[in-house]
Structure formats: C-alpha cells, structure tokens
Short mmCIF file of C-alpha atoms in Angstrom, two decimals:
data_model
loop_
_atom_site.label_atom_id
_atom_site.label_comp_id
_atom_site.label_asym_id
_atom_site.label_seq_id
_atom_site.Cartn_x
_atom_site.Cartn_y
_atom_site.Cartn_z
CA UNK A 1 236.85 60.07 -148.58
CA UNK A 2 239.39 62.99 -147.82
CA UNK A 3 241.55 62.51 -144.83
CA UNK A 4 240.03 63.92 -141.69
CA UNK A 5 241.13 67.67 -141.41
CA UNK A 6 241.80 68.86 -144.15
CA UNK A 7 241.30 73.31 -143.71
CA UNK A 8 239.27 73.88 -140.36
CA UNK A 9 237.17 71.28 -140.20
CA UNK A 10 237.33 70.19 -136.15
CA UNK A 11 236.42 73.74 -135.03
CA UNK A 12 233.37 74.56 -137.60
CA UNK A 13 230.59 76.59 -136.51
CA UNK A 14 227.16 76.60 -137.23
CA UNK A 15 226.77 79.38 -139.94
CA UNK A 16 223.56 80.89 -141.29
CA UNK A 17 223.54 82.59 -144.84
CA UNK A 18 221.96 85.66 -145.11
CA UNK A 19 219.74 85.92 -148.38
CA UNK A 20 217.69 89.07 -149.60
CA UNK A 21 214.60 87.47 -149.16
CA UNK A 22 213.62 85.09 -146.51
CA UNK A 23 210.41 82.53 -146.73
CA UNK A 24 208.76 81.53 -143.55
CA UNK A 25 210.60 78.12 -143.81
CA UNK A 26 214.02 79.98 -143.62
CA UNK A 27 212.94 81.61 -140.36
CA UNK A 28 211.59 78.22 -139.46
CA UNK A 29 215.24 76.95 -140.25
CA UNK A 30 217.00 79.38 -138.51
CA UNK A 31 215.03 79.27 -135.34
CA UNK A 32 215.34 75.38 -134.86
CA UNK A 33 219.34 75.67 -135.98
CA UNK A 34 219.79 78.36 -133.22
CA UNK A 35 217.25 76.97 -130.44
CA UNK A 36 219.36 73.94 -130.78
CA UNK A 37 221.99 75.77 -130.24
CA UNK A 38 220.89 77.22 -127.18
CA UNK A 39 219.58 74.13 -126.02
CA UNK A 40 222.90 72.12 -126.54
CA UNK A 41 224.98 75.33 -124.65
CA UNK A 42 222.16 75.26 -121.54
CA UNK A 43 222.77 71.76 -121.41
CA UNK A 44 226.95 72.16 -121.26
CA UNK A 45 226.52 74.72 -118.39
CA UNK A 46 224.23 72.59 -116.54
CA UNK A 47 227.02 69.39 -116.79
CA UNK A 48 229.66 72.21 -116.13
CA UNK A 49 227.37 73.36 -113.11
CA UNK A 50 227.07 70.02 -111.62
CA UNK A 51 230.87 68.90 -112.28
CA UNK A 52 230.59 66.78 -114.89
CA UNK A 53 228.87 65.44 -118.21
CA UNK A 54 225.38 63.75 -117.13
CA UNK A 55 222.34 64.96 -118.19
CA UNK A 56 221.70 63.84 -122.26
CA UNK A 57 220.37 60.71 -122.58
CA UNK A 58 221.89 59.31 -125.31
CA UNK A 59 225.44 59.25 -123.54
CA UNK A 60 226.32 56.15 -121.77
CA UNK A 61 227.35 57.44 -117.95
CA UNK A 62 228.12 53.50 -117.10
CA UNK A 63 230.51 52.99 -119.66
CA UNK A 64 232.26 56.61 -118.89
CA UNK A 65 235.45 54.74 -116.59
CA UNK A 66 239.04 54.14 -117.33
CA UNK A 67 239.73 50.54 -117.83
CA UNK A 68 243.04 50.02 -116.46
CA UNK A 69 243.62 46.60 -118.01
CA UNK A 70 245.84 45.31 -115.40
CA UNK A 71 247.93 48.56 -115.66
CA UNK A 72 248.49 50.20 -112.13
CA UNK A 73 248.53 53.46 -112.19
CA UNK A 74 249.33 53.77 -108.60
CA UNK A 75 252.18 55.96 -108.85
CA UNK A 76 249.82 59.03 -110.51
CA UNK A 77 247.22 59.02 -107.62
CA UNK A 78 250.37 58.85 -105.55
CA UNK A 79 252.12 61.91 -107.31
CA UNK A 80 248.74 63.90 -107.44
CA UNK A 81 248.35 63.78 -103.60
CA UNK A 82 252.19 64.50 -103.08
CA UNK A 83 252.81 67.60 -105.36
CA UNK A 84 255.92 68.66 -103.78
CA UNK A 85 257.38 65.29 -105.41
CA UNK A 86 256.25 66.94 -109.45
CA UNK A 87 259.80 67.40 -111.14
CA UNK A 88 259.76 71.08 -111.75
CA UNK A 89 256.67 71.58 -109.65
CA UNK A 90 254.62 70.22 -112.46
CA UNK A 91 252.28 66.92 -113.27
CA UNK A 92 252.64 66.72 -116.90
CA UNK A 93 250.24 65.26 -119.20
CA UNK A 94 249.88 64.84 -123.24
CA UNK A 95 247.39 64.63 -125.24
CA UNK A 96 248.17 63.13 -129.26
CA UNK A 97 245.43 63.13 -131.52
CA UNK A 98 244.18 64.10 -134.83
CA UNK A 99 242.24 67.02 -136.14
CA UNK A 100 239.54 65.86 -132.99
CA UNK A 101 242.55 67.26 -130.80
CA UNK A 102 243.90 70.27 -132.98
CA UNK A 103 241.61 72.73 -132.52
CA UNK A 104 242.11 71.95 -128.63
CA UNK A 105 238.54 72.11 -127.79
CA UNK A 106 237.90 68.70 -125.78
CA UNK A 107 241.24 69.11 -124.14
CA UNK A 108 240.77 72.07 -122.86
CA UNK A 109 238.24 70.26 -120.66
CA UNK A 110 240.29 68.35 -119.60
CA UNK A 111 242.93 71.29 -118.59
CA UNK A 112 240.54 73.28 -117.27
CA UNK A 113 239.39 70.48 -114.50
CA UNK A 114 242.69 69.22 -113.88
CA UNK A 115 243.98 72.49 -112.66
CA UNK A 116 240.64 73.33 -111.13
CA UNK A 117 241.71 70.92 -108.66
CA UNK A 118 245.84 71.00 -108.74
CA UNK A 119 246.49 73.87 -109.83
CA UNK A 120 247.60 75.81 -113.22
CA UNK A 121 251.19 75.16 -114.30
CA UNK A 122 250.84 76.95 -117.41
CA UNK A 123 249.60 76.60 -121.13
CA UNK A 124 251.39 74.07 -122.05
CA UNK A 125 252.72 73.44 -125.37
CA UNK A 126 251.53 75.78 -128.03
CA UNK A 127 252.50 74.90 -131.81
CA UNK A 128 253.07 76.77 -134.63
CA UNK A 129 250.33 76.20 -136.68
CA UNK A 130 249.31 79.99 -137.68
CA UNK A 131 252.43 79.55 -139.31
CA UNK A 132 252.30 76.61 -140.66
CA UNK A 133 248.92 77.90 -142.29
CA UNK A 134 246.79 74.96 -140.81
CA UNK A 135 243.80 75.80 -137.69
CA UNK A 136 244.97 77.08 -134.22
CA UNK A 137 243.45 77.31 -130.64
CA UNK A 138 241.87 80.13 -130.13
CA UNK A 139 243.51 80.78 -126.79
CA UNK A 140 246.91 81.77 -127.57
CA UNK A 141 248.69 83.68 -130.50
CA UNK A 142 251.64 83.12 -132.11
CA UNK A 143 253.18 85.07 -134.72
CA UNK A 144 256.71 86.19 -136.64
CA UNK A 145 257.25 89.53 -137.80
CA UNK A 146 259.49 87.82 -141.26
CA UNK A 147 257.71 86.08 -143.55
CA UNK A 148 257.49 82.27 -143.57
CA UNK A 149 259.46 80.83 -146.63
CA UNK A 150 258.36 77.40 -146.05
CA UNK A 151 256.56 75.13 -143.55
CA UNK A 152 255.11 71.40 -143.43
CA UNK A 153 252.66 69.56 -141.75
CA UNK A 154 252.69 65.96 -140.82
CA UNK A 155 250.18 65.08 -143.67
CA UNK A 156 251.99 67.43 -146.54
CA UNK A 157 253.12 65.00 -148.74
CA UNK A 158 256.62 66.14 -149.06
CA UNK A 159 258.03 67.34 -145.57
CA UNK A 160 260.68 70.16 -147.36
CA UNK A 161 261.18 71.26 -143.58
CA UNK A 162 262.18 69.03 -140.44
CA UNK A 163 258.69 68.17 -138.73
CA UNK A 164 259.28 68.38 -134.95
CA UNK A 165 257.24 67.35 -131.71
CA UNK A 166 254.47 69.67 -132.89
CA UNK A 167 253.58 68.14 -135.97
CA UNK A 168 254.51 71.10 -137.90
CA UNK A 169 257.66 73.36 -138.96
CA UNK A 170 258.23 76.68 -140.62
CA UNK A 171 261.10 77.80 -142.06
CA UNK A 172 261.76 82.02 -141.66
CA UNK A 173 263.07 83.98 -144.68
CA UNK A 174 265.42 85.77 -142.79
CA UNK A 175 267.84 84.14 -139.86
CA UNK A 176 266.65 86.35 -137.32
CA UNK A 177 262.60 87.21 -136.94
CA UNK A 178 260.92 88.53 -133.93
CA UNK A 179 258.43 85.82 -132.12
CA UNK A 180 255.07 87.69 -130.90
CA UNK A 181 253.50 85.19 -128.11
CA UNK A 182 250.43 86.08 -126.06
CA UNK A 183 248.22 83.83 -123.73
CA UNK A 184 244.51 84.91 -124.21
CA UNK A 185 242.79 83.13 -120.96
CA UNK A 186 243.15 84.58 -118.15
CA UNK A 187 245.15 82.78 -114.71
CA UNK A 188 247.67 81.57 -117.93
CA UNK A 189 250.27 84.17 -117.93
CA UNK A 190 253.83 82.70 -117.93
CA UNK A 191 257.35 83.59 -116.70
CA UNK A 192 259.10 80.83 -118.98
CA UNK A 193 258.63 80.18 -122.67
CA UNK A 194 261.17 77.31 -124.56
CA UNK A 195 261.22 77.64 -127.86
CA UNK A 196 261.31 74.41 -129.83
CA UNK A 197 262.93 73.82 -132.97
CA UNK A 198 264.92 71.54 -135.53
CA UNK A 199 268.76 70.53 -134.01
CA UNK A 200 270.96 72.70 -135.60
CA UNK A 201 271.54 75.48 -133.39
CA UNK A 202 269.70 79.12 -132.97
CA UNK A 203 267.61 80.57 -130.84
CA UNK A 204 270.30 80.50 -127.99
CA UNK A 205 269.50 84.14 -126.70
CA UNK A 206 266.35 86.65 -127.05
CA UNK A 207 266.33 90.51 -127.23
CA UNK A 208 262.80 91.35 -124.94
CA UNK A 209 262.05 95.05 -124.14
CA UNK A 210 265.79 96.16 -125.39
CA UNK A 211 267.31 93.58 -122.75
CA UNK A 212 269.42 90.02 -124.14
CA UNK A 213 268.48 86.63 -122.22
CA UNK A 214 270.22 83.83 -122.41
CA UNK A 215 268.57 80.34 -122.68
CA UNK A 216 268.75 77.25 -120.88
CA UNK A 217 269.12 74.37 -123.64
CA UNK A 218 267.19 71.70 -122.14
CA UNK A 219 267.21 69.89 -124.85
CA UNK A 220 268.69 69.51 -128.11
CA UNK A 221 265.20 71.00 -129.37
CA UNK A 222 264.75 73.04 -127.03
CA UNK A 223 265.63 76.13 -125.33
CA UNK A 224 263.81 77.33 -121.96
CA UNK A 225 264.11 81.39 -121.57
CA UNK A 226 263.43 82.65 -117.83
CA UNK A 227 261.51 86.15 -118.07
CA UNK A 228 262.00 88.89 -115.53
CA UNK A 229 258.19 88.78 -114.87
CA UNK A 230 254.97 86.93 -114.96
CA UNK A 231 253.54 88.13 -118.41
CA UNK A 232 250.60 87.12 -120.80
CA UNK A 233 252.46 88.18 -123.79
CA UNK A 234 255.90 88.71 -124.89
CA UNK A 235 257.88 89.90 -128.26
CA UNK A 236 260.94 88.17 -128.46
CA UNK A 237 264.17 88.58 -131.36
CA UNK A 238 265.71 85.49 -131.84
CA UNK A 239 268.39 84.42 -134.24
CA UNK A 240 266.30 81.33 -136.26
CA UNK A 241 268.73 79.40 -138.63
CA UNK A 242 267.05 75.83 -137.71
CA UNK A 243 262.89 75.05 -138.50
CA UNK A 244 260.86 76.28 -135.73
CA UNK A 245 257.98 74.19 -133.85
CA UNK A 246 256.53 76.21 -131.39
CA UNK A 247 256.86 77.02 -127.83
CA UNK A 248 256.13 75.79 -124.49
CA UNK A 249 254.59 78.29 -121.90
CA UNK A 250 254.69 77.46 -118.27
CA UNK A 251 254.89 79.46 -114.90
CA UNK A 252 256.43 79.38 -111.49
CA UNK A 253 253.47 77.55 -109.63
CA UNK A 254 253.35 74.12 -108.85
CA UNK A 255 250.54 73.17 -111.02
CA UNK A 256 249.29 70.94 -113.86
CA UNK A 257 250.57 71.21 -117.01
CA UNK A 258 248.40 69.66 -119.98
CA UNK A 259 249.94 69.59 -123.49
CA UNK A 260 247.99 69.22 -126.65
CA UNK A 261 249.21 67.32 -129.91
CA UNK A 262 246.47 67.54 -132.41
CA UNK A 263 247.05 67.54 -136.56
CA UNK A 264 244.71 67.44 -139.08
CA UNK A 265 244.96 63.65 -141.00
CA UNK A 266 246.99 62.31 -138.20
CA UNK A 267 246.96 58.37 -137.73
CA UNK A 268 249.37 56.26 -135.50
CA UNK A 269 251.77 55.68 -138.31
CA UNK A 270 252.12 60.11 -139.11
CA UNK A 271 253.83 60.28 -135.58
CA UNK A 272 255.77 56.83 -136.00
CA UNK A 273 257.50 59.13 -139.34
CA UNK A 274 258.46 62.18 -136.95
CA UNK A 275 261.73 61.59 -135.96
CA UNK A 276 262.85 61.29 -132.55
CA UNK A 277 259.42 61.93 -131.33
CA UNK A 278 259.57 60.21 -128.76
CA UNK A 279 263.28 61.34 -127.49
CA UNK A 280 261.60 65.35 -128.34
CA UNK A 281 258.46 65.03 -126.09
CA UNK A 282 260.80 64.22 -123.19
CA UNK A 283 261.43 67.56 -122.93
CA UNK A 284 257.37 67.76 -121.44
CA UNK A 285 258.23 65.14 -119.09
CA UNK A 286 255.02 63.01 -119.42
CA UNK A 287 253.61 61.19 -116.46
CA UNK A 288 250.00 60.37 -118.27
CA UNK A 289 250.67 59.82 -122.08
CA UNK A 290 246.99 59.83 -123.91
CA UNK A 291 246.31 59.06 -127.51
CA UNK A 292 243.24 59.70 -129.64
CA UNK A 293 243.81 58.05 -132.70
CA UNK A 294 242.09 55.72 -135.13
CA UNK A 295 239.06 57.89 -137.02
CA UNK A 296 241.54 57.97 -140.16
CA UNK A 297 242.94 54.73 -140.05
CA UNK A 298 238.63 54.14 -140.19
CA UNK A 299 238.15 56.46 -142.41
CA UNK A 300 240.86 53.97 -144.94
CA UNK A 301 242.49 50.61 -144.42
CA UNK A 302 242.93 50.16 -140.54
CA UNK A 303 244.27 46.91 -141.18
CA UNK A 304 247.87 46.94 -139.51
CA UNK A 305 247.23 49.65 -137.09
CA UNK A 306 248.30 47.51 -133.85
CA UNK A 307 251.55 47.29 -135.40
CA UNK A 308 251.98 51.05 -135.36
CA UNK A 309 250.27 51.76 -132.00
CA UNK A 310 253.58 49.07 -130.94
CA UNK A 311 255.99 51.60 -132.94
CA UNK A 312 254.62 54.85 -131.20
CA UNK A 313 254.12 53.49 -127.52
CA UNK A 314 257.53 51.86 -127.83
CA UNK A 315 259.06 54.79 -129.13
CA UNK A 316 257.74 56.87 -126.44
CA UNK A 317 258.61 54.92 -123.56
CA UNK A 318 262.12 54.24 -124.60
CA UNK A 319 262.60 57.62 -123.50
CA UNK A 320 260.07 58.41 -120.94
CA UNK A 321 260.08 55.05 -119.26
CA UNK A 322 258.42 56.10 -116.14
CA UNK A 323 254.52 57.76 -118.38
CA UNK A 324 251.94 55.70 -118.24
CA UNK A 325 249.24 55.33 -121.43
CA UNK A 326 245.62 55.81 -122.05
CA UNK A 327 244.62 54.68 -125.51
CA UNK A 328 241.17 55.86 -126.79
CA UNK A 329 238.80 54.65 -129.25
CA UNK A 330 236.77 56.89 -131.88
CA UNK A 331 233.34 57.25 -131.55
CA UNK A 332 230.56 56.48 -134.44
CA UNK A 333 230.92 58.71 -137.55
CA UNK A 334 229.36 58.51 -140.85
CA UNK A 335 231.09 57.91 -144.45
CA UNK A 336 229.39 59.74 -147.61
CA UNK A 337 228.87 57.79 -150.53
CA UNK A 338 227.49 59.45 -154.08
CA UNK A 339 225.71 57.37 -156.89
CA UNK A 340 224.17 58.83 -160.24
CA UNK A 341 220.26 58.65 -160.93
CA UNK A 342 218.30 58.68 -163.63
CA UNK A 343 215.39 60.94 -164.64
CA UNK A 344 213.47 61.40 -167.28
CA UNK A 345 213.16 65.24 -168.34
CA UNK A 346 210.27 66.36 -170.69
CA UNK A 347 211.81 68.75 -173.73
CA UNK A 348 210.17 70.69 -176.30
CA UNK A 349 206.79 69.54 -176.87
CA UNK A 350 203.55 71.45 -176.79
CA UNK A 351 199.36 71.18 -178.39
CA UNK A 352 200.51 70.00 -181.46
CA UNK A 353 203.67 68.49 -181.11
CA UNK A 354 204.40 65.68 -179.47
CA UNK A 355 206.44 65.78 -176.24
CA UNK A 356 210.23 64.80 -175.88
CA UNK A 357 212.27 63.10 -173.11
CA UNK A 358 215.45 62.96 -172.37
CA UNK A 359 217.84 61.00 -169.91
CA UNK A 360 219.80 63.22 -167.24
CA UNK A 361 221.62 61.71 -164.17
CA UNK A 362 221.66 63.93 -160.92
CA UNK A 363 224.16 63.17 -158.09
CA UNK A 364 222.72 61.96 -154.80
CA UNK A 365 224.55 62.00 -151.89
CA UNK A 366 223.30 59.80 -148.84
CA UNK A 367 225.59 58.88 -145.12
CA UNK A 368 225.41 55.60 -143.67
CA UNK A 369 227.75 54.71 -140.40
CA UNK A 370 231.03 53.75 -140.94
CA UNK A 371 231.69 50.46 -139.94
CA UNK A 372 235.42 50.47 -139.83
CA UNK A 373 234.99 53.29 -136.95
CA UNK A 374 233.63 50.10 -134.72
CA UNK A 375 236.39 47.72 -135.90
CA UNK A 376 239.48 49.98 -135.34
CA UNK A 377 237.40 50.41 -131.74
CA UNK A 378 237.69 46.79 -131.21
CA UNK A 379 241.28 46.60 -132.40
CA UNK A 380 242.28 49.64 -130.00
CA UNK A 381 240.82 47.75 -126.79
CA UNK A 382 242.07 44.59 -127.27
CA UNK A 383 245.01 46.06 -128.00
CA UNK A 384 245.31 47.80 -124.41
CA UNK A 385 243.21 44.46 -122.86
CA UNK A 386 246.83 42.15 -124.26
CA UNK A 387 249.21 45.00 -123.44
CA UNK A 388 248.17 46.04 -119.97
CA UNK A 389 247.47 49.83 -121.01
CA UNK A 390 244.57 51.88 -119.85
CA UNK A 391 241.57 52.41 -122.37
CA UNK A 392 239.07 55.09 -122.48
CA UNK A 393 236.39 54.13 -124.78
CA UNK A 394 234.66 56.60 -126.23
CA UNK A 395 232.54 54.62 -129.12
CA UNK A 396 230.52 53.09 -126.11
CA UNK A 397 230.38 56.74 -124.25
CA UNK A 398 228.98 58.38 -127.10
CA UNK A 399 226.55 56.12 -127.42
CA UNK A 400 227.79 53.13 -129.23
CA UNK A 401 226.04 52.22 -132.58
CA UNK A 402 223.56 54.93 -134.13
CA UNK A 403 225.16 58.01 -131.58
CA UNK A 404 226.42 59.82 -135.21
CA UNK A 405 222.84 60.40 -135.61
CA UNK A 406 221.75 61.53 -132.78
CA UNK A 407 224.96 63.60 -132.24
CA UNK A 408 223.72 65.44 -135.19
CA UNK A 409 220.21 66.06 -134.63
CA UNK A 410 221.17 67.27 -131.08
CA UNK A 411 223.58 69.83 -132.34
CA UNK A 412 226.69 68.01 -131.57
CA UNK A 413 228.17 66.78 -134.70
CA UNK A 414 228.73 68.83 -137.73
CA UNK A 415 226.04 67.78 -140.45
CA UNK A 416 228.06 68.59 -143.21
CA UNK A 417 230.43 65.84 -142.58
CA UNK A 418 229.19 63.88 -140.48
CA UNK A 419 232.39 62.95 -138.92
CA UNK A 420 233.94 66.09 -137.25
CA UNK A 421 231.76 67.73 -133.70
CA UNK A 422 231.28 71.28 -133.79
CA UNK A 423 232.53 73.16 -130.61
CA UNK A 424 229.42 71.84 -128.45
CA UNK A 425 230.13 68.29 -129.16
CA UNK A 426 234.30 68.74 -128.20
CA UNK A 427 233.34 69.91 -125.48
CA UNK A 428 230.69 67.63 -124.49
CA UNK A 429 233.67 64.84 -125.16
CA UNK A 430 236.15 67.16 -123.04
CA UNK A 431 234.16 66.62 -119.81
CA UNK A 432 233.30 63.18 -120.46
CA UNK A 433 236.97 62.28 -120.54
CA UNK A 434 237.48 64.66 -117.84
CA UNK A 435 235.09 62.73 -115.51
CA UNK A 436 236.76 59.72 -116.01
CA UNK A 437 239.99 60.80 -115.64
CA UNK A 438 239.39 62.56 -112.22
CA UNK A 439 237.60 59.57 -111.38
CA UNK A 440 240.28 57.33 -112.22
CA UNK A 441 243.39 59.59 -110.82
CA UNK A 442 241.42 60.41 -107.31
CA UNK A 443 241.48 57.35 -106.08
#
C-alpha cells in the first residue's frame, strides 16, 4: 500500500462524471451520492448548532473525553481563565499530524471553537506547501513571484533542501523574490507575519508598499516583521539566500493561536529526521502540544513506534519544557488487497463448429479493516497510560471496530481509499476533538 498522502488525497471531494448519455441508474447514483451529501452537511450544522458533535449514532459520545493519565494539566485551565498571564497575549497550541492534518480541515474545528470562546490571536502558522507543490488549506495563500528551483517534503526521498518546522522547504531561483500572503477568512487579518526559514541568514528586512521594515529575529529561523496596519494580505520583497518554510501570521489581540503541522506520509520517525524540530517550534511557544500520528506506521511495520514517539516528545520538551501533550490514536481504516481470477471465456465457435475456451485472469480488488490500525491504537495508549501523557482516542470515538464502514456508507470516508475522510468526515473529527478538548481545558 502507498504511503498515506500521496497528491491530495485528505481533502478529496465527492466528484460526479458527466457522460453524454445517462441511464436511470446514473440518476439513481447521483441522487443517493448527493442526498448523502446533504444529509451528512444537515447533520454537521445541526452538531455545529447545538455546540458540539452528537447526533450520528455510530459515534461513541462516552468515549469522546481526554484521558489525562495521571498528567495534570492544571496549569492550562489556569492560563485559559487568566489571559493576561499568555506570553505575547497568546495561548498557543500545535497540532502534528499526517496528511489527516494537512489539508487543515479537522483543525480548523478545533481553531474555530477555541477562539469562539478566547478569542482569535491569528492564523497561526501557514507553510509553504503551494510551493513545495504538495496540498494547501484553502484559507490562506501563499505565493513567490520567482520561480521555485527546488523544494522537499518530509517524505521526498532525498531532502536536496533543508526541511524546516513546516515539513517542507523551497529553494528560490533568484536571492531576492517577492512573498504574496493573504488570509482568506474573515476576523484573521494580521499586523505581524515571521517568516521562517533555513539558518543562514536573509530575510532580515522587507520592502511593503515602497517602504523597508526591519525584522525582529526571534529566532535563528525566524524573523517577526511588525506591519503599519492590521491587513488580510500583504506583498512583501525579501532578500531569500537560505530555504524558506513558511510564515507565521498573528495579530495584536490577546487571543488563541492554533498552529497546524500536517504532511502527507508523515509517521513519528519523519519529524524525529527534521532537525532541530523541536528547538524550531519554540518559536510558537506551545502550551498544548497534540500529535496525530500512527495511520502510516499501520498502514506498514508499526513495530518500534514507542521508541520514536520517546525521540519526538523528548525532543520537544527539551526545549519547550513547560507544553503539555495529547497523543491520539487513528481511527479504523481499510487496506486493499488485489488477487487474480480465473474465467473461462468462450472463442470462436458457432452451428457447426465446435466452441473454444480459453483461460483469462481479471483483477479483483476487495477492502477488509486493517488490523494494524487497532494495534498501533493500543500501542499509542499504553504508551501515554506508562508515561503520564494525555490521550485522545479516536479509534473508540469513531466507533471502534467496523466504523470504516459505516464512515463510508454515511458519506464520511472517501470510498476510493478507504482510509482518507472527505471534508464531512474532518470535520465531523474536528468537533469531536473540539468537544473534548473544551471539556477537558474548562474545568
């Protein structure tokens, strides 16, 4: 099986092919494909109605908690009720994950509740992955006007550029390009952007609207840029001699900030291989550190994965002692396997000759749950049960044995893989983590 995310796989849509000639079955097809579309979306804005995710049976509401495992995550209720305490004005969260996370669908959710009820920050983090040719949100843009003369991505086989905190890096043609950045939602305009790239210098000043700024280096990674006004987009010329990673985008409200780290094919040992990762996303100043790993270390050999969950969490907290963790577990998906049959086909033949066979083999493809996705679920919570680190389990949420299933035939997961959700399913998962989290951080 391909590693998950490969091309844009976590963000597919439903998609209907037109033909010149349509049988009443194709209608038939198309109206169940887009009633249960409808169905699925009426259902989301009832949930998003009521505050939560609730109403489809097949989720598991009693298993939807944060299990602290002996963790105390006293000092994030504390900070939450006591904003004027947030370094910067901000409560900073991070969210690393796979091509699940990426397309920043389900933790958007998450975003969008969090500063429902603290208040927006800012974006967040927003890599470069239009330029790194791999998916992107859909809620921001970010573009060069020179021409990309090389990138990676943490799964390209041979990183030929250094891979930063994003998971990505490009490489410009020239050593000076012009940065396009705009914020699509609205309430996430901006009056700082830090522009993060590989530790060689650059990127120290910025020519916006004919006028130079200066930048704060706030890290050796990093440099923050303080615009004259709030803005949702911005066209800045920098001088770019080192790989560049992406950008941060933040404001000057006291808010909640919540970062996304998503790449296609990630596992817990990708972001153990990105060096200084852990020194690099100090520059987000993490409180709540969550990680959504494990669906590729199912989808191949898990075996070995607690000793790289050790590497990353260690890593990470050697340089943001004072974040806290929530592990999560993958829910149910579905593996393909192919095998060759055998038919008989008639050939030639006819009233006065006898008929011919002959052997062909067809390909039949069949999907069966995965049972490694249920192991590397077991591994993840003991894991956080003998560490003391909060776990959010999601393969009991969803449903627990047989959910793939029934995540497909209600719309939720994408049938031709079997493994990704489409957009109704993310965000199904978004406010299910969301509830749980405001559960867990209200008290």
């Amino acid at each position: 099986m391909a590693g998950i995310g490969t091309g844009r796989q976590a963000d597919s849509r439903h998609q209907v092919s037109t033909v010149s000639s349509f049988t009443t079955g194709n209608y038939q097809l198309i109206t169940t494909i887009i009633l249960k579309k409808l169905l699925c979306t009426f259902c989301l804005m009832l949930m998003a109605l009521a505050g939560g995710a609730q109403e489809i049976d097949f989720v598991n509401n009693e298993a939807n908690r944060i299990v602290l495992n002996g963790d105390n995550w006293t000092a994030l209720t504390k900070a939450l009720k006591t904003p004027k305490s947030w370094s910067g004005g901000k409560f900073q969260l991070v969210h690393i994950g796979d091509s699940h996370i990426q397309p920043d669908i389900m933790t958007a959710q998450v975003r969008n509740r969090m500063q429902d009820r603290w208040g927006n920050g800012g974006r967040g983090l927003i890599p470069a992955f239009y330029l790194a040719k791999t998916n992107e949100p859909t809620d921001y843009v970010l573009k060069s006007s020179t021409r990309v003369s090389d990138y990676s991505r943490i799964l390209s086989r041979n990183w030929t550029t250094d891979i930063g905190l994003t998971g990505v890096a490009v490489r410009f043609d020239t050593a000076y390009t012009e940065l396009f950045i705009r914020a699509k939602v609205e309430g996430d305009q901006f009056s700082q952007v830090t522009l993060l790239h590989a530790p060689k210098g650059g990127y120290e000043t910025a020519s916006i609207a004919g006028n130079v700024l200066f930048a704060k280096e706030v890290s050796p990674w990093a440099q923050m840029f303080r615009l004259k006004a709030m803005t949702d987009t911005v066209t800045m010329g920098v001088p770019c001699p080192s790989d560049f990673y992406g950008a941060i985008l933040a404001n000057d409200k006291r808010g909640v900030m919540v970062h996304s780290i998503g790449n296609n094919g990630a596992t817990y040992s990708s972001y153990c291989k990105v060096a200084d990762f852990g020194q690099q996303l100090k520059v987000l100043e993490p409180q709540l550190v969550i990680i959504s790993l494990g669906t590729n270390e199912a989808a191949g050999n898990p075996t070995g994965i607690e000793n790289y969950i050790t590497r990353l969490i260690t890593d990470i907290r050697k340089h943001n002692p004072k974040a806290k963790f929530l592990l999560t577990t993958p829910m149910e998906f579905q593996k393909r396997t192919s095998r060759q049959v055998a038919q008989q086909v008639k050939v030639g033949g006819g009233k006065r000759r006898r008929a011919r066979y002959k052997t062909v083999y067809k390909t039949v493809t069949s999907y069966a749950a995965n049972p490694n996705a249920e192991r590397v679920r077991q591994m993840i919570l003991d894991y956080g049960r003998q560490h003391k680190i909060a776990t959010w389990d999601l393969y009991a949420v969803a449903g627990g044995r047989g959910a793939s299933s029934k995540w497909i035939t209600a719309g939720l997961m994408n049938p031709s893989d079997h493994l990704h959700q489409l957009e109704a399913g993310y965000e199904l998962q978004g406010m299910l983590l969301a509830d749980a989290l405001m559960q867990a951080l209200s008290k």
